[in-house]
Short mmCIF file of C-alpha atoms in Angstrom, two decimals:
data_model
loop_
_atom_site.label_atom_id
_atom_site.label_comp_id
_atom_site.label_asym_id
_atom_site.label_seq_id
_atom_site.Cartn_x
_atom_site.Cartn_y
_atom_site.Cartn_z
CA MET A 1 -163.14 -82.66 -122.09
CA LYS A 2 -166.69 -84.13 -121.44
CA THR A 3 -169.26 -81.24 -120.30
CA ALA A 4 -172.30 -82.43 -119.00
CA VAL A 5 -175.15 -79.99 -119.75
CA ILE A 6 -178.15 -80.21 -117.67
CA ASP A 7 -181.61 -79.03 -117.91
CA MET A 8 -181.32 -76.26 -120.46
CA GLU A 9 -183.81 -75.42 -123.20
CA PRO A 10 -182.88 -76.71 -126.64
CA VAL A 11 -182.38 -73.19 -128.47
CA ARG A 12 -179.87 -72.10 -125.76
CA LEU A 13 -178.36 -75.31 -125.63
CA CYS A 14 -177.43 -75.02 -129.51
CA GLY A 15 -176.10 -71.48 -128.91
CA LEU A 16 -174.00 -72.77 -125.99
CA ARG A 17 -172.87 -75.82 -128.31
CA TYR A 18 -171.62 -73.49 -131.16
CA ILE A 19 -169.75 -71.04 -128.79
CA MET A 20 -168.12 -74.25 -126.79
CA GLN A 21 -166.93 -75.56 -130.39
CA ALA A 22 -165.56 -71.97 -131.37
CA ILE A 23 -163.63 -71.93 -127.89
CA ASP A 24 -162.28 -75.59 -128.12
CA THR A 25 -162.90 -78.15 -130.59
CA ASP A 26 -162.30 -80.81 -128.18
CA MET A 27 -165.29 -80.20 -125.80
CA GLU A 28 -168.22 -82.66 -126.18
CA LEU A 29 -171.66 -81.68 -124.85
CA CYS A 30 -173.23 -84.59 -123.82
CA PRO A 31 -176.90 -85.89 -124.23
CA GLU A 32 -179.56 -83.23 -122.79
CA ASP A 33 -181.42 -86.14 -120.99
CA ALA A 34 -181.38 -84.97 -117.38
CA ASP A 35 -181.88 -87.98 -115.79
CA ALA A 36 -179.62 -90.18 -117.51
CA THR A 37 -176.79 -87.79 -117.06
CA LEU A 38 -177.44 -87.29 -113.41
CA ARG A 39 -177.18 -91.04 -113.14
CA GLN A 40 -173.58 -90.92 -114.46
CA LEU A 41 -172.30 -87.71 -113.28
CA ASP A 42 -168.62 -88.93 -112.43
CA ARG A 43 -168.20 -89.76 -116.01
CA TYR A 44 -168.08 -85.76 -116.71
CA ASP A 45 -164.97 -83.46 -116.42
CA ALA A 46 -167.43 -80.01 -116.11
CA PHE A 47 -170.86 -79.14 -115.86
CA ILE A 48 -173.05 -76.45 -116.92
CA VAL A 49 -176.47 -76.90 -114.82
CA SER A 50 -179.46 -75.02 -113.82
CA ALA A 51 -179.69 -73.28 -110.24
CA GLU A 52 -182.31 -75.84 -109.51
CA ILE A 53 -180.17 -78.91 -110.32
CA PHE A 54 -177.06 -77.51 -108.37
CA LEU A 55 -178.98 -76.96 -105.32
CA SER A 56 -180.68 -80.70 -105.63
CA HIS A 57 -177.42 -82.11 -106.19
CA SER A 58 -175.17 -79.52 -104.11
CA ASP A 59 -173.36 -82.53 -102.25
CA PHE A 60 -171.88 -83.35 -105.72
CA PHE A 61 -171.35 -79.81 -107.10
CA MET A 62 -169.86 -78.21 -104.18
CA ILE A 63 -166.82 -80.05 -104.30
CA ARG A 64 -166.56 -79.39 -107.90
CA ARG A 65 -167.45 -75.87 -107.70
CA ASP A 66 -164.56 -75.01 -109.84
CA ARG A 67 -165.67 -77.04 -112.72
CA THR A 68 -169.25 -76.19 -112.41
CA LEU A 69 -171.20 -73.34 -114.11
CA VAL A 70 -174.52 -72.48 -112.75
CA MET A 71 -177.11 -70.99 -115.20
CA THR A 72 -179.08 -68.10 -113.60
CA GLY A 73 -182.33 -66.42 -114.42
CA ARG A 74 -180.84 -63.23 -113.37
CA PRO A 75 -177.01 -61.26 -113.60
CA VAL A 76 -175.02 -62.48 -111.22
CA SER A 77 -171.39 -61.37 -111.22
CA SER A 78 -169.85 -63.94 -108.75
CA PRO A 79 -167.60 -66.30 -110.76
CA GLY A 80 -168.90 -69.83 -111.29
CA PHE A 81 -172.38 -68.35 -112.45
CA LEU A 82 -173.86 -67.08 -115.88
CA PHE A 83 -176.97 -65.42 -116.81
CA SER A 84 -179.00 -66.99 -119.08
CA GLY A 85 -179.43 -64.01 -120.92
CA ALA A 86 -175.99 -63.11 -120.92
CA ASP A 87 -174.38 -61.84 -124.31
CA SER A 88 -172.04 -63.98 -126.40
CA ASP A 89 -168.59 -62.36 -125.00
CA THR A 90 -169.82 -63.26 -121.56
CA VAL A 91 -170.78 -66.60 -122.54
CA GLU A 92 -167.43 -67.14 -123.83
CA ARG A 93 -165.50 -65.74 -121.24
CA ALA A 94 -167.10 -67.80 -118.35
CA LEU A 95 -166.87 -70.91 -120.71
CA ALA A 96 -163.15 -70.15 -121.07
CA VAL A 97 -162.62 -69.82 -117.20
CA LEU A 98 -164.67 -73.43 -116.84
CA ILE A 99 -161.95 -75.15 -119.52
CA SER A 100 -159.05 -73.57 -117.88
CA ASN A 101 -160.26 -74.67 -114.24
CA CYS A 102 -160.72 -78.27 -115.70
CA ARG A 103 -157.27 -78.12 -117.54
CA THR A 104 -155.19 -76.65 -114.36
CA GLU A 105 -153.05 -79.85 -114.81
CA ALA A 106 -150.78 -81.76 -116.29
CA PRO A 107 -147.79 -79.85 -117.61
CA GLY A 108 -146.71 -82.25 -120.25
CA ALA A 109 -150.26 -83.04 -121.21
CA ALA A 110 -150.72 -82.86 -125.06
CA LEU A 111 -152.09 -79.51 -126.51
CA SER A 112 -155.70 -79.52 -127.97
CA VAL A 113 -156.70 -78.77 -131.44
CA ARG A 114 -157.58 -75.15 -130.67
CA GLU A 115 -154.51 -74.51 -128.48
CA THR A 116 -152.46 -75.80 -131.43
CA GLU A 117 -154.32 -73.21 -133.37
CA VAL A 118 -153.84 -70.43 -131.19
CA LEU A 119 -150.16 -71.57 -130.75
CA ARG A 120 -149.69 -71.22 -134.79
CA GLU A 121 -151.11 -67.93 -134.62
CA LEU A 122 -148.77 -66.68 -132.13
CA ALA A 123 -145.79 -68.09 -133.44
CA ALA A 124 -146.44 -66.42 -136.72
CA GLY A 125 -146.35 -63.13 -134.94
CA LYS A 126 -149.64 -62.26 -134.25
CA SER A 127 -151.18 -60.42 -131.34
CA ASN A 128 -153.86 -61.46 -128.99
CA LYS A 129 -156.32 -59.46 -130.87
CA GLU A 130 -155.35 -60.52 -134.48
CA ILE A 131 -155.37 -64.16 -133.14
CA ALA A 132 -159.08 -63.83 -131.79
CA ASP A 133 -159.98 -62.37 -134.98
CA ALA A 134 -158.37 -65.04 -137.09
CA LEU A 135 -160.08 -67.53 -134.77
CA ALA A 136 -163.34 -65.86 -134.17
CA ILE A 137 -162.95 -66.03 -130.58
CA SER A 138 -162.46 -63.29 -127.92
CA THR A 139 -159.28 -61.90 -126.79
CA ASN A 140 -159.95 -63.17 -123.40
CA THR A 141 -160.28 -66.81 -124.70
CA VAL A 142 -156.79 -66.53 -126.45
CA ILE A 143 -155.20 -65.50 -123.34
CA THR A 144 -156.63 -68.20 -121.45
CA HIS A 145 -155.21 -70.68 -124.28
CA ARG A 146 -151.85 -69.26 -124.16
CA LYS A 147 -151.85 -69.56 -120.50
CA ASN A 148 -153.02 -73.26 -120.89
CA ILE A 149 -150.26 -73.66 -123.64
CA SER A 150 -147.31 -72.15 -121.57
CA GLN A 151 -148.28 -74.59 -118.52
CA LYS A 152 -148.60 -77.69 -120.65
CA LEU A 153 -145.36 -77.15 -122.30
CA GLY A 154 -143.39 -75.12 -119.86
CA ILE A 155 -142.36 -72.64 -121.94
CA ARG A 156 -142.92 -68.99 -120.85
CA SER A 157 -141.67 -66.96 -123.77
CA VAL A 158 -143.31 -66.17 -127.27
CA SER A 159 -139.89 -66.89 -129.04
CA GLY A 160 -139.55 -70.24 -127.06
CA LEU A 161 -143.44 -70.79 -128.27
CA SER A 162 -142.37 -70.09 -131.63
CA LEU A 163 -139.54 -72.65 -131.24
CA TYR A 164 -141.59 -75.29 -130.29
CA ALA A 165 -144.24 -74.49 -132.90
CA MET A 166 -141.26 -74.83 -135.55
CA LEU A 167 -139.65 -77.84 -133.95
CA ASN A 168 -142.86 -79.61 -134.08
CA GLY A 169 -144.00 -78.69 -137.56
CA ILE A 170 -146.78 -76.51 -136.14
CA LEU A 171 -145.35 -73.35 -137.77
CA GLN A 172 -143.44 -74.31 -141.40
CA MET B 1 -133.71 -68.79 -93.51
CA ALA B 2 -130.05 -67.81 -93.76
CA ILE B 3 -128.11 -71.09 -94.23
CA TYR B 4 -124.52 -69.60 -93.52
CA LYS B 5 -123.24 -67.50 -90.71
CA LYS B 6 -120.18 -65.74 -89.77
CA GLU B 7 -118.56 -68.28 -88.15
CA SER B 8 -119.46 -70.91 -90.86
CA ARG B 9 -116.58 -72.21 -92.70
CA LEU B 10 -116.43 -71.09 -96.22
CA ALA B 11 -114.71 -73.87 -97.28
CA ASP B 12 -117.71 -75.97 -96.30
CA ALA B 13 -120.18 -73.66 -98.36
CA LEU B 14 -118.15 -73.91 -101.29
CA ARG B 15 -118.13 -77.73 -101.14
CA HIS B 16 -121.76 -77.85 -100.51
CA VAL B 17 -122.78 -75.23 -103.35
CA PRO B 18 -119.87 -75.41 -105.77
CA ASP B 19 -121.88 -72.84 -107.79
CA LEU B 20 -120.80 -70.28 -105.16
CA ILE B 21 -117.25 -70.29 -106.63
CA PRO B 22 -118.09 -67.36 -108.96
CA VAL B 23 -120.09 -65.51 -106.37
CA ILE B 24 -117.24 -65.24 -104.06
CA ASN B 25 -115.01 -64.40 -106.97
CA ARG B 26 -116.87 -61.39 -107.55
CA PHE B 27 -115.66 -60.17 -104.15
CA GLY B 28 -112.05 -60.75 -105.05
CA ILE B 29 -112.00 -64.18 -103.23
CA ARG B 30 -110.51 -66.82 -104.91
CA LEU B 31 -110.12 -70.55 -104.31
CA GLY B 32 -107.68 -71.71 -101.92
CA VAL B 33 -109.65 -70.23 -99.34
CA GLY B 34 -108.22 -72.39 -96.34
CA ASP B 35 -110.22 -73.18 -93.31
CA GLY B 36 -111.18 -69.91 -91.87
CA SER B 37 -114.79 -68.77 -91.00
CA ILE B 38 -116.55 -66.69 -93.52
CA GLU B 39 -116.08 -63.55 -91.03
CA ALA B 40 -112.48 -64.09 -90.91
CA ILE B 41 -111.99 -64.54 -94.96
CA CYS B 42 -113.88 -61.40 -95.56
CA SER B 43 -112.00 -59.42 -92.96
CA ASN B 44 -108.92 -60.49 -94.60
CA HIS B 45 -110.04 -59.08 -98.07
CA GLY B 46 -111.56 -56.17 -96.81
CA VAL B 47 -115.38 -57.32 -97.53
CA ASP B 48 -118.34 -56.59 -95.48
CA ALA B 49 -119.07 -59.80 -94.10
CA GLU B 50 -123.00 -58.81 -93.81
CA PHE B 51 -123.23 -57.90 -97.52
CA PHE B 52 -121.20 -61.07 -98.41
CA LEU B 53 -123.54 -63.31 -96.27
CA ALA B 54 -126.61 -61.67 -97.59
CA MET B 55 -125.45 -62.40 -101.62
CA VAL B 56 -124.40 -65.88 -100.27
CA ASN B 57 -127.55 -66.87 -98.50
CA THR B 58 -129.85 -65.39 -101.13
CA PHE B 59 -127.93 -67.02 -103.76
CA VAL B 60 -128.13 -70.72 -101.97
CA ASN B 61 -131.81 -70.49 -100.68
CA ALA B 62 -134.32 -69.15 -103.32
CA ASP B 63 -136.85 -68.64 -100.85
CA PHE B 64 -134.52 -66.60 -98.64
CA PHE B 65 -134.80 -62.77 -99.43
CA PRO B 66 -134.70 -60.37 -96.64
CA GLU B 67 -135.70 -57.20 -98.32
CA GLN B 68 -135.51 -54.86 -95.56
CA GLN B 69 -131.70 -56.07 -94.63
CA LEU B 70 -131.02 -55.74 -98.27
CA ARG B 71 -131.90 -52.44 -98.87
CA SER B 72 -130.12 -51.30 -95.86
CA PHE B 73 -126.82 -51.85 -97.69
CA SER B 74 -125.38 -49.05 -99.75
CA VAL B 75 -126.38 -48.65 -103.22
CA ASP B 76 -122.69 -48.60 -104.40
CA ASP B 77 -121.71 -52.00 -102.71
CA THR B 78 -125.10 -53.43 -104.56
CA VAL B 79 -124.54 -51.92 -107.78
CA GLU B 80 -120.61 -53.16 -107.94
CA TYR B 81 -121.90 -56.65 -106.88
CA LEU B 82 -124.20 -56.65 -109.82
CA ALA B 83 -121.89 -55.17 -111.98
CA LYS B 84 -119.05 -57.71 -111.20
CA THR B 85 -122.09 -60.30 -112.09
CA ASP B 86 -122.17 -58.35 -115.41
CA GLU B 87 -118.76 -58.69 -116.23
CA TYR B 88 -119.03 -62.57 -115.47
CA TYR B 89 -121.62 -63.47 -117.48
CA ARG B 90 -120.17 -61.40 -120.52
CA ASP B 91 -116.61 -62.53 -120.19
CA VAL B 92 -117.03 -66.25 -118.68
CA GLN B 93 -120.36 -67.97 -118.60
CA LEU B 94 -121.71 -66.62 -122.02
CA PRO B 95 -118.87 -67.49 -123.85
CA ASN B 96 -118.45 -70.77 -122.50
CA ILE B 97 -121.97 -71.93 -123.00
CA GLU B 98 -121.59 -70.94 -126.69
CA ARG B 99 -118.18 -72.54 -127.22
CA HIS B 100 -119.63 -75.80 -125.92
CA PHE B 101 -123.06 -75.48 -127.56
CA ALA B 102 -121.45 -74.73 -130.89
CA ILE B 103 -119.28 -78.01 -130.79
CA LEU B 104 -122.65 -79.90 -129.51
CA ARG B 105 -124.04 -78.81 -132.62
CA GLN B 106 -121.07 -79.79 -135.11
CA ARG B 107 -121.10 -83.52 -133.26
CA SER B 108 -124.95 -83.71 -133.55
CA SER B 109 -126.32 -85.57 -136.52
CA ALA B 110 -126.94 -83.50 -139.70
CA GLU B 111 -130.40 -84.51 -139.70
CA ASN B 112 -130.76 -82.95 -136.24
CA GLU B 113 -131.86 -79.54 -136.80
CA SER B 114 -133.45 -79.08 -133.29
CA ILE B 115 -129.95 -78.43 -131.65
CA THR B 116 -129.29 -75.53 -134.63
CA LEU B 117 -132.27 -74.03 -133.49
CA LEU B 118 -131.49 -73.96 -130.16
CA LEU B 119 -128.26 -72.75 -130.34
CA ARG B 120 -129.95 -69.88 -132.73
CA PHE B 121 -132.20 -69.31 -129.54
CA PHE B 122 -129.46 -69.07 -127.02
CA ILE B 123 -127.52 -66.37 -129.27
CA GLU B 124 -130.67 -64.54 -129.44
CA MET B 125 -131.11 -64.56 -125.59
CA LYS B 126 -127.42 -63.84 -125.07
CA GLY B 127 -127.65 -60.89 -127.27
CA GLU B 128 -130.76 -59.43 -125.11
CA LEU B 129 -128.44 -60.21 -122.21
CA LEU B 130 -125.19 -58.37 -123.36
CA THR B 131 -127.34 -55.33 -124.30
CA ARG B 132 -128.96 -55.02 -120.89
CA ILE B 133 -124.99 -55.81 -119.33
CA ASP B 134 -123.71 -52.74 -121.57
CA ARG B 135 -126.54 -50.48 -120.79
CA ASP B 136 -125.78 -51.38 -117.09
CA ALA B 137 -121.95 -50.57 -117.56
CA THR B 138 -122.53 -47.27 -119.65
CA ARG B 139 -125.84 -45.88 -118.57
CA TRP B 140 -127.69 -47.21 -115.82
CA PHE B 141 -125.16 -48.02 -112.80
CA PRO B 142 -123.15 -44.72 -113.48
CA ALA B 143 -126.35 -42.86 -113.26
CA LEU B 144 -127.45 -44.94 -110.09
CA ARG B 145 -123.86 -44.15 -108.50
CA ARG B 146 -124.14 -40.37 -109.15
CA CYS B 147 -127.81 -39.74 -108.42
CA SER B 148 -127.66 -36.38 -109.47
CA ASP B 149 -130.95 -34.65 -111.04
CA ALA B 150 -129.09 -34.72 -114.43
CA ASP B 151 -129.65 -38.86 -113.95
CA VAL B 152 -133.16 -38.79 -113.62
CA SER B 153 -134.29 -39.63 -116.88
CA VAL B 154 -131.82 -42.55 -116.97
CA ILE B 155 -132.65 -43.83 -113.74
CA ARG B 156 -136.39 -43.65 -114.68
CA GLU B 157 -135.21 -45.63 -117.63
CA PHE B 158 -133.62 -48.29 -115.25
CA VAL B 159 -136.90 -48.84 -113.11
CA TYR B 160 -139.12 -49.19 -116.18
CA GLU B 161 -136.73 -51.76 -117.84
CA THR B 162 -138.11 -55.08 -118.36
CA SER B 163 -136.26 -58.15 -119.54
CA ALA B 164 -137.46 -61.72 -120.96
CA VAL B 165 -133.85 -63.23 -120.56
CA GLU B 166 -135.08 -65.46 -117.57
CA ASP B 167 -137.93 -66.49 -119.23
CA LYS B 168 -135.70 -67.47 -122.17
CA LEU B 169 -133.15 -68.94 -120.28
CA ASN B 170 -136.00 -71.06 -118.41
CA ASP B 171 -137.39 -72.20 -121.93
CA LEU B 172 -133.99 -73.05 -123.14
CA CYS B 173 -133.56 -75.30 -120.20
CA GLN B 174 -137.23 -76.67 -120.55
CA PHE B 175 -136.56 -77.48 -124.29
CA PHE B 176 -133.19 -79.78 -123.69
CA ILE B 177 -134.95 -81.41 -120.30
CA VAL B 178 -138.14 -82.41 -122.26
CA HIS B 179 -138.55 -81.53 -125.73
CA LEU B 180 -135.08 -82.45 -127.15
CA ARG B 181 -135.12 -84.79 -130.05
CA GLY B 182 -132.91 -86.65 -132.44
CA ALA B 183 -129.40 -87.90 -131.98
CA TYR B 184 -126.74 -85.80 -130.29
CA ASP B 185 -123.34 -86.09 -127.87
CA GLU B 186 -124.79 -86.74 -124.40
CA ASN B 187 -121.41 -85.59 -122.67
CA LEU B 188 -121.89 -82.36 -124.28
CA CYS B 189 -125.33 -82.00 -123.75
CA MET B 190 -124.68 -82.42 -120.24
CA ALA B 191 -122.05 -79.85 -120.31
CA VAL B 192 -124.51 -77.33 -122.22
CA VAL B 193 -127.32 -77.96 -119.99
CA SER B 194 -125.45 -77.75 -116.48
CA ALA B 195 -123.87 -74.37 -117.56
CA LEU B 196 -127.28 -73.24 -118.55
CA PHE B 197 -129.08 -74.07 -114.93
CA SER B 198 -125.80 -72.61 -113.34
CA LEU B 199 -126.46 -69.14 -115.29
CA GLY B 200 -130.27 -69.67 -114.80
CA ARG B 201 -129.82 -69.60 -110.97
CA ASP B 202 -127.31 -66.75 -110.99
CA ILE B 203 -129.45 -64.77 -112.95
CA ARG B 204 -132.73 -65.26 -110.90
CA GLN B 205 -130.72 -64.20 -108.21
CA ASN B 206 -129.33 -61.01 -110.21
CA ASP B 207 -133.00 -60.12 -111.10
CA ARG B 208 -134.30 -60.56 -107.79
CA ILE B 209 -131.77 -58.07 -106.59
CA ARG B 210 -132.22 -55.76 -109.38
CA ASP B 211 -136.22 -55.80 -109.40
CA ARG B 212 -136.60 -55.79 -105.58
CA ILE B 213 -134.11 -54.03 -104.04
CA LEU B 214 -132.20 -51.69 -106.60
CA LYS B 215 -135.43 -50.63 -108.61
CA PRO B 216 -137.56 -49.72 -105.53
CA ILE B 217 -134.42 -47.78 -104.03
CA ALA B 218 -134.07 -45.90 -107.46
CA ALA B 219 -137.82 -45.29 -107.54
CA ALA B 220 -137.92 -43.86 -104.11
CA ARG B 221 -135.06 -41.31 -105.22
CA LEU B 222 -137.14 -40.39 -108.39
CA THR B 223 -139.96 -39.51 -105.95
CA ARG B 224 -137.59 -37.55 -103.66
CA ASN B 225 -136.07 -35.79 -106.57
CA SER B 226 -139.80 -34.59 -107.85
CA ASP B 227 -140.78 -33.34 -104.18
#
């Protein structure tokens, strides 16, 4: 999933990159050259932008609102916004929702690397909390991954997911 | 929308939806129904035509579920229908599926471990369903029929029970349709999958009646008892 991150200071960008990698290793942050990125917005699946960029390109972002996270200078409780001073749990939750919105898709789509990791832990009998601890992500992110896995595979029960893991060599 | 009415011919309904055959059997109506209307056939068998139509129409149309009307029927009639449904699953459908499934496994290639694992998954689901059926027969349904003060704790147990059977049945069908691999007997596979889909359809209706009709009625009785 290609995510355009526009107009963010370098230190914040590093922190964001670290958290995004922890949630889903398939995600790719794009170069932070704002002008170059703005000229090629159609190439990206998701967007993390400052409020100023959002407003100046609102025609583009409003119709992609569910795939856009707007960074704000003050705490905002509405979905789709993220305070730039938020703690890492809040950042992780917001990013997990962004990923989930981009992936309400394709039942039948292949599992991502992170989703496969979650499935392996789930099939081994671990609880959401244990999976979160094992993979260094939040429980909410685990729940999001589980929903995506069920949607992609069309399998609802935990024992069904375990069976899938066994059949596909994910669980030995 | 209710598809069938009192004046509809039962034979037409069965031709359009053969899966209805076990449903009419629960009312003591057997094949060889003749040409009569649903109302006439129900009358001949001492069956409440309104209740019969409610069960038939909710079975045939998954989007049709007139809760108010369904809650107006007696608890005894609803419980009796579910009890007959349980008997059908226990005595006919589950053994039939397992028999065909076992033969499917025997005739699949030795390298195809997936059929073995799917059979094991089916047996696990069957066990859960049989446990629920047993509790229906020995605890919950008798308590719902009696509905005395002594039955309060058992009725509460029924109200709060949850089941993963419907999900597991869905998963099993999904495995066959989407994720099956390796060599297997196609005819037998089709027989197993068809039977699983039939069971799934029946259980979905069963669960809707349990969860949206019987449990709320039982919960209301618990509230009245505690007042």
